[in-house]
Coordinates of C-alpha atoms in Angstrom, one line a residue:
D539 CA -47.7 -53.0 -18.3
A540 CA -47.7 -49.8 -20.4
Y541 CA -51.1 -48.1 -20.8
Q542 CA -51.9 -47.1 -24.3
G543 CA -52.9 -43.6 -23.3
L544 CA -51.7 -41.9 -26.5
S545 CA -54.0 -43.9 -28.7
A546 CA -56.9 -41.5 -28.6
G547 CA -55.0 -39.0 -30.8
H548 CA -54.3 -41.7 -33.5
D549 CA -57.5 -43.7 -33.5
R550 CA -59.2 -41.3 -35.9
H551 CA -57.1 -42.9 -38.6
R552 CA -58.4 -46.4 -37.9
H553 CA -62.1 -46.3 -38.4
R554 CA -62.7 -43.8 -41.1
P555 CA -64.6 -43.5 -44.4
G556 CA -62.4 -43.2 -47.4
R557 CA -60.9 -45.0 -50.4
P558 CA -61.4 -48.8 -50.1
M559 CA -58.3 -51.0 -50.3
L560 CA -59.9 -53.2 -53.0
T561 CA -62.0 -52.1 -56.0
S562 CA -63.4 -54.0 -58.9
D563 CA -60.6 -52.5 -61.0
S564 CA -57.9 -54.3 -58.9
V565 CA -59.7 -57.6 -58.3
A566 CA -62.8 -59.1 -59.9
P567 CA -65.5 -59.2 -57.2
A568 CA -66.6 -62.8 -57.8
M569 CA -63.0 -64.0 -57.6
A570 CA -62.2 -61.8 -54.6
I571 CA -65.1 -63.1 -52.5
G572 CA -64.3 -66.7 -53.1
R573 CA -60.6 -66.2 -52.7
W574 CA -61.1 -64.3 -49.4
F575 CA -62.9 -67.2 -47.8
Q576 CA -60.1 -69.5 -48.9
L577 CA -57.5 -67.1 -47.5
M578 CA -59.4 -66.9 -44.2
E579 CA -59.1 -70.6 -43.9
E580 CA -55.4 -70.8 -45.0
Y581 CA -54.3 -68.0 -42.8
R582 CA -56.8 -68.5 -40.0
G583 CA -54.3 -67.8 -37.2
S584 CA -53.1 -64.5 -38.6
C585 CA -56.6 -63.4 -39.6
Q586 CA -58.0 -64.2 -36.2
M587 CA -55.3 -62.2 -34.5
L588 CA -55.8 -59.2 -36.8
L589 CA -59.5 -59.2 -36.0
T590 CA -58.8 -59.5 -32.3
L591 CA -56.6 -56.4 -32.5
L592 CA -59.2 -54.6 -34.5
Y593 CA -62.2 -55.3 -32.3
E594 CA -60.7 -56.1 -28.8
Q595 CA -61.0 -52.9 -26.8
T596 CA -58.0 -53.5 -24.4
E597 CA -55.9 -50.4 -23.9
F598 CA -52.8 -52.3 -22.7
I599 CA -50.1 -52.1 -25.4
N600 CA -47.9 -55.1 -24.4
P601 CA -50.5 -57.9 -25.3
R602 CA -51.2 -56.0 -28.5
V603 CA -47.5 -56.2 -29.4
V604 CA -47.3 -59.9 -28.8
T605 CA -50.5 -60.5 -30.8
A606 CA -49.5 -58.3 -33.8
V607 CA -45.9 -59.8 -34.1
T608 CA -47.2 -63.3 -33.6
A609 CA -49.7 -62.7 -36.4
A610 CA -46.9 -61.6 -38.7
E611 CA -44.8 -64.7 -37.6
A612 CA -47.7 -67.0 -38.4
M613 CA -48.2 -65.4 -41.8
Q614 CA -44.6 -66.0 -42.7
S615 CA -44.7 -69.6 -41.6
T616 CA -47.9 -70.2 -43.6
L617 CA -46.4 -68.7 -46.7
V618 CA -43.4 -71.0 -46.3
K619 CA -45.7 -74.0 -45.7
H620 CA -47.5 -73.4 -49.0
S621 CA -44.2 -72.8 -50.9
L622 CA -45.1 -69.2 -51.5
M623 CA -42.0 -67.9 -49.7
T624 CA -38.5 -69.4 -49.2
E625 CA -37.6 -70.6 -45.7
V626 CA -35.0 -68.3 -44.2
A627 CA -31.8 -70.0 -43.1
A628 CA -29.9 -69.0 -40.0
M629 CA -26.6 -69.4 -41.8
P630 CA -25.2 -70.9 -45.0
D631 CA -25.9 -74.7 -45.2
Q632 CA -22.2 -75.6 -45.3
T633 CA -21.5 -73.6 -42.1
Y634 CA -24.6 -75.2 -40.5
E635 CA -23.6 -78.7 -41.4
A636 CA -20.1 -78.2 -40.0
L637 CA -21.5 -76.7 -36.8
V638 CA -23.9 -79.7 -36.3
A639 CA -21.1 -82.1 -36.9
A640 CA -18.9 -80.4 -34.4
A641 CA -21.7 -80.2 -31.8
V642 CA -22.6 -83.9 -32.2
E643 CA -18.9 -84.9 -32.0
A644 CA -18.5 -82.9 -28.7
V645 CA -21.1 -84.8 -26.7
P646 CA -21.0 -88.4 -25.4
E647 CA -22.4 -91.1 -27.7
E648 CA -25.6 -91.5 -25.7
D649 CA -26.4 -87.8 -26.1
R650 CA -25.8 -87.6 -29.9
D651 CA -29.3 -88.3 -31.1
P652 CA -30.8 -85.7 -28.8
M653 CA -28.2 -83.2 -30.0
R654 CA -29.1 -83.9 -33.6
N655 CA -32.8 -83.3 -32.8
L656 CA -31.9 -80.1 -31.0
V657 CA -30.1 -78.6 -34.0
R658 CA -32.0 -80.4 -36.8
K659 CA -33.3 -77.2 -38.5
N660 CA -31.2 -74.4 -40.1
R661 CA -34.0 -71.9 -39.5
A662 CA -33.6 -68.2 -38.9
G663 CA -34.9 -66.7 -35.7
L664 CA -38.0 -64.4 -35.3
Q665 CA -36.2 -61.3 -36.6
G666 CA -35.0 -63.0 -39.8
R667 CA -38.5 -64.4 -40.5
L668 CA -40.2 -61.0 -39.9
E669 CA -37.7 -59.4 -42.3
A670 CA -38.5 -62.0 -44.9
L671 CA -42.2 -61.4 -44.5
A672 CA -41.7 -57.6 -45.0
T673 CA -39.5 -58.0 -48.1
G674 CA -40.4 -61.3 -49.7
D675 CA -38.2 -63.3 -52.0
D676 CA -37.8 -60.4 -54.4
G677 CA -36.2 -58.2 -51.6
Q678 CA -38.7 -55.4 -52.1
A679 CA -40.3 -53.8 -49.0
I680 CA -44.0 -54.6 -49.4
G681 CA -46.0 -51.6 -50.5
H682 CA -43.0 -49.3 -49.8
L683 CA -44.4 -49.2 -46.3
L684 CA -41.1 -49.6 -44.3
P685 CA -38.0 -47.5 -44.9
D686 CA -35.8 -50.4 -43.6
A687 CA -37.3 -53.9 -43.2
K688 CA -34.3 -55.1 -41.2
V689 CA -34.6 -52.3 -38.6
W690 CA -38.4 -52.9 -38.4
A691 CA -37.9 -56.6 -37.9
A692 CA -35.3 -56.0 -35.2
N693 CA -37.6 -53.7 -33.3
A694 CA -40.6 -56.0 -33.7
A695 CA -38.8 -59.2 -32.7
G696 CA -37.0 -57.4 -29.8
A697 CA -40.2 -56.0 -28.4
R698 CA -42.1 -59.3 -28.6
N699 CA -39.3 -61.3 -27.0
K700 CA -38.7 -58.8 -24.2
I701 CA -42.4 -58.8 -23.3
A702 CA -42.6 -62.6 -23.6
H703 CA -39.5 -63.2 -21.5
G704 CA -40.3 -60.6 -18.8
S705 CA -37.7 -57.9 -19.8
V706 CA -40.2 -55.1 -20.1
K707 CA -38.0 -52.5 -18.4
S708 CA -35.7 -52.5 -21.4
L709 CA -38.5 -51.8 -23.9
K710 CA -38.0 -48.6 -26.0
G711 CA -41.2 -46.9 -25.0
I712 CA -44.9 -46.6 -25.9
H713 CA -44.4 -44.8 -29.2
N714 CA -42.1 -47.5 -30.5
L715 CA -44.5 -50.2 -29.3
R716 CA -47.5 -48.6 -30.9
A717 CA -45.5 -48.4 -34.2
V718 CA -44.6 -52.1 -33.9
V719 CA -48.3 -53.0 -33.6
E720 CA -49.5 -50.8 -36.4
T721 CA -46.7 -51.7 -38.9
A722 CA -47.0 -55.5 -38.1
N723 CA -50.8 -55.3 -38.8
A724 CA -50.2 -53.4 -42.0
V725 CA -47.6 -55.8 -43.3
V726 CA -49.9 -58.8 -42.7
T727 CA -52.8 -56.9 -44.3
L728 CA -50.7 -56.2 -47.4
R729 CA -49.6 -59.8 -47.7
L730 CA -53.2 -60.9 -47.5
L731 CA -54.1 -58.4 -50.3
E732 CA -51.1 -59.8 -52.3
R733 CA -52.6 -63.3 -52.0
L734 CA -55.9 -61.9 -53.3
G735 CA -54.0 -61.0 -56.5
L736 CA -52.6 -57.5 -56.0
C737 CA -49.1 -56.8 -57.4
Q738 CA -46.4 -54.6 -55.8
A739 CA -47.6 -51.5 -57.8
D740 CA -51.2 -52.1 -56.6
L741 CA -50.0 -52.4 -53.0
R742 CA -48.1 -49.1 -53.3
E743 CA -51.3 -47.5 -54.5
V744 CA -53.2 -49.1 -51.6
V745 CA -50.7 -47.5 -49.1
D746 CA -50.8 -44.1 -51.0
G747 CA -54.6 -44.1 -51.1
S748 CA -55.2 -45.1 -47.5
K749 CA -55.2 -42.3 -44.8
H750 CA -54.5 -45.0 -42.1
L751 CA -51.7 -46.7 -44.0
R752 CA -50.0 -43.4 -44.9
W753 CA -50.1 -42.6 -41.1
V754 CA -48.6 -46.1 -40.5
R755 CA -45.9 -45.4 -43.1
D756 CA -45.1 -42.1 -41.3
L757 CA -44.8 -44.0 -38.0
A758 CA -42.4 -46.5 -39.6
H759 CA -40.2 -43.7 -40.9
E760 CA -40.2 -42.1 -37.4
E761 CA -39.5 -45.2 -35.4
F762 CA -37.6 -47.5 -37.8
P763 CA -35.4 -45.2 -39.9
S764 CA -33.1 -46.7 -42.5
G765 CA -29.8 -47.7 -41.1
D766 CA -30.8 -47.4 -37.4
P767 CA -28.1 -49.3 -35.6
Q768 CA -30.5 -50.5 -32.9

């Protein structure tokens, strides 16, 4: 497991005084407090994982990657569950239906019901769902944080899956993994702020006004440049 030895030089951006992400000008305090408790309940899984990353003092990067990317995945699933984001299809419905029909036809009669259950959902994989979380239904990268949501999603999904399935030798390196953790955390945080009532323009101001989020944006541009072929 990779040791997060380079973190000391960057942690100064994490716990620092500075401009708050929320002010009374952006969200009414009375509404924000009540809404925050509601969001903590609705997005309990993602919030708990974010808080774990913030307060857990482990210096091993691999479990932090798994936690951060899983928090983002959980956020996207919850948004879809509450009809706040459209489910991402793996392929066009017509293509999917033809594929299912061909697969069912190719197996013996007694195996057809299990086959239908196996392919019952036309749902994108982790990479597609992370990209959807980063861009939303309007196709805009949230808070202008990421130069290329597709490249970020490919890196984040690839890192999480390689760690989860034991292919750690093919990981890109600690700088890339640290960028995956920080950007995934930031994307989930910005989506939570959006659910509190902030619009895209507000979220861009949040990123521009936060020393930590500006640093995360710089990391994203370094590690996930637009058009990176992976």
